[in-house]
Each structure stands twice: as C-alpha cells, then as structure tokens.
Amino acid sequence: MWSWVAHRVTGVLIFFFLFVHVLDTALVRVSPEDYDKVVATYKTPIVAVLEYGLVAAILFHALNGLRVIAVDFWSKGPRYQKQMLWTVVGLWVVLMLGAIYPVLGHAARELFGS
C-alpha cells in the first residue's frame, strides 16, 4: 500500500520538477540575464538539499517501477513482492548513502568551508 502511494507521489514530484525545468530552460531565450539569476540561485545549499530529494524521488521511482514490472510480468512476482520491496528499499538506502557526497558535497563546502 505505502509503496503504491510513494510511487505515485514521487511520479508527481518528478513531473513538477520537469515542468519547472522546462520553464527555466526556456527563460534563456526570453531573458538571458534572468536565466543567469535563476541559475545562480540553484547553487545555494538549500537547492542542493532539494536536489538530493530529487535524486531520492527519481531513484525510488525507478527501482520501485522495476519491482512493479517484475510483479506484473514474472509469474512468481506476486509471491515475492514483499521480498522485492525490501530489496528495493535496501538498494535505495545504499545508493542514497552513496549519493550524499556527490550531491551535497558542494553545499557542505559552501556552509562549512573546504
């Protein structure tokens, strides 16, 4: 049940990110100066935390989507869906731990110095 909810929520969040991304990228043709200002705000530590959340959403959505495909198209999938869910969660946690430095490293250097 909760994986179903999380899959839908992450899908909606990813959709809204893509919508905003298309809009801010289109801004370069309208006003390059405003585009530069928007891009400058993306280099703040707060946005780095939001990027980490985006990575979390995309990664969970992708891994859970593979699990859903396995449940739907593998004859033994429904029997092993709980084990596959815990595998997805475990893999997600490991990959998110691995993404801490690459995604949040710049924000940590910005806040605490190099």
PDB file of C-alpha atoms in Angstrom:
ATOM      1  CA  MET A   1       0.000   0.000   0.000  1.00  0.00           C
ATOM      2  CA  TRP A   2       2.647   2.549   1.022  1.00  0.00           C
ATOM      3  CA  SER A   3       4.889   1.662  -1.908  1.00  0.00           C
ATOM      4  CA  TRP A   4       1.921   2.370  -4.192  1.00  0.00           C
ATOM      5  CA  VAL A   5       1.450   5.799  -2.565  1.00  0.00           C
ATOM      6  CA  ALA A   6       5.181   6.562  -2.653  1.00  0.00           C
ATOM      7  CA  HIS A   7       5.355   5.577  -6.319  1.00  0.00           C
ATOM      8  CA  ARG A   8       2.541   7.997  -7.215  1.00  0.00           C
ATOM      9  CA  VAL A   9       3.897  10.821  -5.052  1.00  0.00           C
ATOM     10  CA  THR A  10       7.405  10.511  -6.496  1.00  0.00           C
ATOM     11  CA  GLY A  11       5.943  10.418 -10.006  1.00  0.00           C
ATOM     12  CA  VAL A  12       4.034  13.659  -9.412  1.00  0.00           C
ATOM     13  CA  LEU A  13       7.094  15.336  -7.855  1.00  0.00           C
ATOM     14  CA  ILE A  14       9.256  14.322 -10.809  1.00  0.00           C
ATOM     15  CA  PHE A  15       6.610  15.647 -13.204  1.00  0.00           C
ATOM     16  CA  PHE A  16       6.560  19.044 -11.474  1.00  0.00           C
ATOM     17  CA  PHE A  17      10.358  19.187 -11.464  1.00  0.00           C
ATOM     18  CA  LEU A  18      10.404  18.522 -15.213  1.00  0.00           C
ATOM     19  CA  PHE A  19       7.761  21.197 -15.757  1.00  0.00           C
ATOM     20  CA  VAL A  20       9.794  23.796 -13.826  1.00  0.00           C
ATOM     21  CA  HIS A  21      12.989  22.666 -15.545  1.00  0.00           C
ATOM     22  CA  VAL A  22      11.474  23.204 -18.989  1.00  0.00           C
ATOM     23  CA  LEU A  23      10.221  26.641 -17.940  1.00  0.00           C
ATOM     24  CA  ASP A  24      13.538  27.815 -16.509  1.00  0.00           C
ATOM     25  CA  THR A  25      15.436  26.483 -19.518  1.00  0.00           C
ATOM     26  CA  ALA A  26      13.042  28.329 -21.847  1.00  0.00           C
ATOM     27  CA  LEU A  27      13.845  31.512 -19.929  1.00  0.00           C
ATOM     28  CA  VAL A  28      17.256  31.648 -21.624  1.00  0.00           C
ATOM     29  CA  ARG A  29      15.593  32.641 -24.909  1.00  0.00           C
ATOM     30  CA  VAL A  30      13.385  35.270 -23.310  1.00  0.00           C
ATOM     31  CA  SER A  31      15.863  36.949 -20.967  1.00  0.00           C
ATOM     32  CA  PRO A  32      19.404  35.600 -20.620  1.00  0.00           C
ATOM     33  CA  GLU A  33      20.053  37.901 -17.636  1.00  0.00           C
ATOM     34  CA  ASP A  34      17.079  36.493 -15.722  1.00  0.00           C
ATOM     35  CA  TYR A  35      18.153  32.987 -16.666  1.00  0.00           C
ATOM     36  CA  ASP A  36      21.594  33.674 -15.162  1.00  0.00           C
ATOM     37  CA  LYS A  37      19.934  34.906 -11.957  1.00  0.00           C
ATOM     38  CA  VAL A  38      17.803  31.770 -11.735  1.00  0.00           C
ATOM     39  CA  VAL A  39      20.802  29.518 -12.343  1.00  0.00           C
ATOM     40  CA  ALA A  40      22.727  31.400  -9.630  1.00  0.00           C
ATOM     41  CA  THR A  41      20.006  30.517  -7.110  1.00  0.00           C
ATOM     42  CA  TYR A  42      20.498  26.846  -7.986  1.00  0.00           C
ATOM     43  CA  LYS A  43      23.986  26.976  -6.472  1.00  0.00           C
ATOM     44  CA  THR A  44      22.710  27.576  -2.937  1.00  0.00           C
ATOM     45  CA  PRO A  45      22.859  24.930  -0.188  1.00  0.00           C
ATOM     46  CA  ILE A  46      19.052  24.836   0.088  1.00  0.00           C
ATOM     47  CA  VAL A  47      18.730  23.873  -3.555  1.00  0.00           C
ATOM     48  CA  ALA A  48      21.415  21.214  -3.044  1.00  0.00           C
ATOM     49  CA  VAL A  49      19.194  19.609  -0.404  1.00  0.00           C
ATOM     50  CA  LEU A  50      16.257  19.807  -2.838  1.00  0.00           C
ATOM     51  CA  GLU A  51      18.434  18.149  -5.491  1.00  0.00           C
ATOM     52  CA  TYR A  52      19.187  15.355  -3.050  1.00  0.00           C
ATOM     53  CA  GLY A  53      15.429  14.950  -2.576  1.00  0.00           C
ATOM     54  CA  LEU A  54      15.010  14.862  -6.342  1.00  0.00           C
ATOM     55  CA  VAL A  55      17.654  12.128  -6.601  1.00  0.00           C
ATOM     56  CA  ALA A  56      15.816  10.224  -3.860  1.00  0.00           C
ATOM     57  CA  ALA A  57      12.486  10.539  -5.682  1.00  0.00           C
ATOM     58  CA  ILE A  58      13.856   9.521  -9.080  1.00  0.00           C
ATOM     59  CA  LEU A  59      15.820   6.606  -7.657  1.00  0.00           C
ATOM     60  CA  PHE A  60      12.905   5.232  -5.637  1.00  0.00           C
ATOM     61  CA  HIS A  61      10.506   5.696  -8.542  1.00  0.00           C
ATOM     62  CA  ALA A  62      12.856   3.852 -10.909  1.00  0.00           C
ATOM     63  CA  LEU A  63      13.637   0.974  -8.556  1.00  0.00           C
ATOM     64  CA  ASN A  64      10.030   0.541  -7.488  1.00  0.00           C
ATOM     65  CA  GLY A  65       8.959   0.698 -11.129  1.00  0.00           C
ATOM     66  CA  LEU A  66      11.247  -2.237 -11.892  1.00  0.00           C
ATOM     67  CA  ARG A  67       9.688  -4.089  -8.949  1.00  0.00           C
ATOM     68  CA  VAL A  68       6.184  -3.373 -10.289  1.00  0.00           C
ATOM     69  CA  ILE A  69       7.224  -4.670 -13.713  1.00  0.00           C
ATOM     70  CA  ALA A  70       8.572  -7.848 -12.097  1.00  0.00           C
ATOM     71  CA  VAL A  71       5.350  -8.338 -10.105  1.00  0.00           C
ATOM     72  CA  ASP A  72       3.231  -7.828 -13.228  1.00  0.00           C
ATOM     73  CA  PHE A  73       5.204  -9.844 -15.768  1.00  0.00           C
ATOM     74  CA  TRP A  74       7.020 -12.530 -13.752  1.00  0.00           C
ATOM     75  CA  SER A  75       4.801 -15.495 -12.915  1.00  0.00           C
ATOM     76  CA  LYS A  76       6.300 -15.755  -9.401  1.00  0.00           C
ATOM     77  CA  GLY A  77       6.326 -11.977  -8.910  1.00  0.00           C
ATOM     78  CA  PRO A  78       3.263 -11.691  -6.678  1.00  0.00           C
ATOM     79  CA  ARG A  79       4.653 -14.394  -4.402  1.00  0.00           C
ATOM     80  CA  TYR A  80       7.918 -12.469  -3.877  1.00  0.00           C
ATOM     81  CA  GLN A  81       6.649  -8.889  -3.922  1.00  0.00           C
ATOM     82  CA  LYS A  82       7.370  -8.263  -0.231  1.00  0.00           C
ATOM     83  CA  GLN A  83      10.961  -9.502  -0.564  1.00  0.00           C
ATOM     84  CA  MET A  84      11.397  -7.425  -3.711  1.00  0.00           C
ATOM     85  CA  LEU A  85      10.071  -4.351  -1.899  1.00  0.00           C
ATOM     86  CA  TRP A  86      12.609  -4.768   0.904  1.00  0.00           C
ATOM     87  CA  THR A  87      15.320  -5.312  -1.702  1.00  0.00           C
ATOM     88  CA  VAL A  88      14.285  -2.065  -3.410  1.00  0.00           C
ATOM     89  CA  VAL A  89      14.303  -0.194  -0.096  1.00  0.00           C
ATOM     90  CA  GLY A  90      17.700  -1.618   0.861  1.00  0.00           C
ATOM     91  CA  LEU A  91      19.218  -0.821  -2.521  1.00  0.00           C
ATOM     92  CA  TRP A  92      17.672   2.662  -2.397  1.00  0.00           C
ATOM     93  CA  VAL A  93      19.210   3.344   1.031  1.00  0.00           C
ATOM     94  CA  VAL A  94      22.655   2.145  -0.091  1.00  0.00           C
ATOM     95  CA  LEU A  95      22.545   4.251  -3.263  1.00  0.00           C
ATOM     96  CA  MET A  96      21.258   7.309  -1.385  1.00  0.00           C
ATOM     97  CA  LEU A  97      24.124   6.986   1.104  1.00  0.00           C
ATOM     98  CA  GLY A  98      26.479   6.858  -1.860  1.00  0.00           C
ATOM     99  CA  ALA A  99      24.889   9.996  -3.315  1.00  0.00           C
ATOM    100  CA  ILE A 100      25.410  12.128  -0.208  1.00  0.00           C
ATOM    101  CA  TYR A 101      28.875  13.411  -1.076  1.00  0.00           C
ATOM    102  CA  PRO A 102      28.408  13.927  -4.834  1.00  0.00           C
ATOM    103  CA  VAL A 103      25.125  15.797  -4.377  1.00  0.00           C
ATOM    104  CA  LEU A 104      25.607  17.556  -1.034  1.00  0.00           C
ATOM    105  CA  GLY A 105      29.404  17.997  -1.078  1.00  0.00           C
ATOM    106  CA  HIS A 106      29.228  21.453  -2.653  1.00  0.00           C
ATOM    107  CA  ALA A 107      26.630  22.607  -0.120  1.00  0.00           C
ATOM    108  CA  ALA A 108      28.761  21.362   2.782  1.00  0.00           C
ATOM    109  CA  ARG A 109      31.829  23.193   1.418  1.00  0.00           C
ATOM    110  CA  GLU A 110      29.711  26.327   0.942  1.00  0.00           C
ATOM    111  CA  LEU A 111      28.431  26.223   4.522  1.00  0.00           C
ATOM    112  CA  PHE A 112      31.482  24.960   6.391  1.00  0.00           C
ATOM    113  CA  GLY A 113      34.404  25.860   4.106  1.00  0.00           C
ATOM    114  CA  SER A 114      36.702  23.490   2.269  1.00  0.00           C
TER     115      SER A 114
END
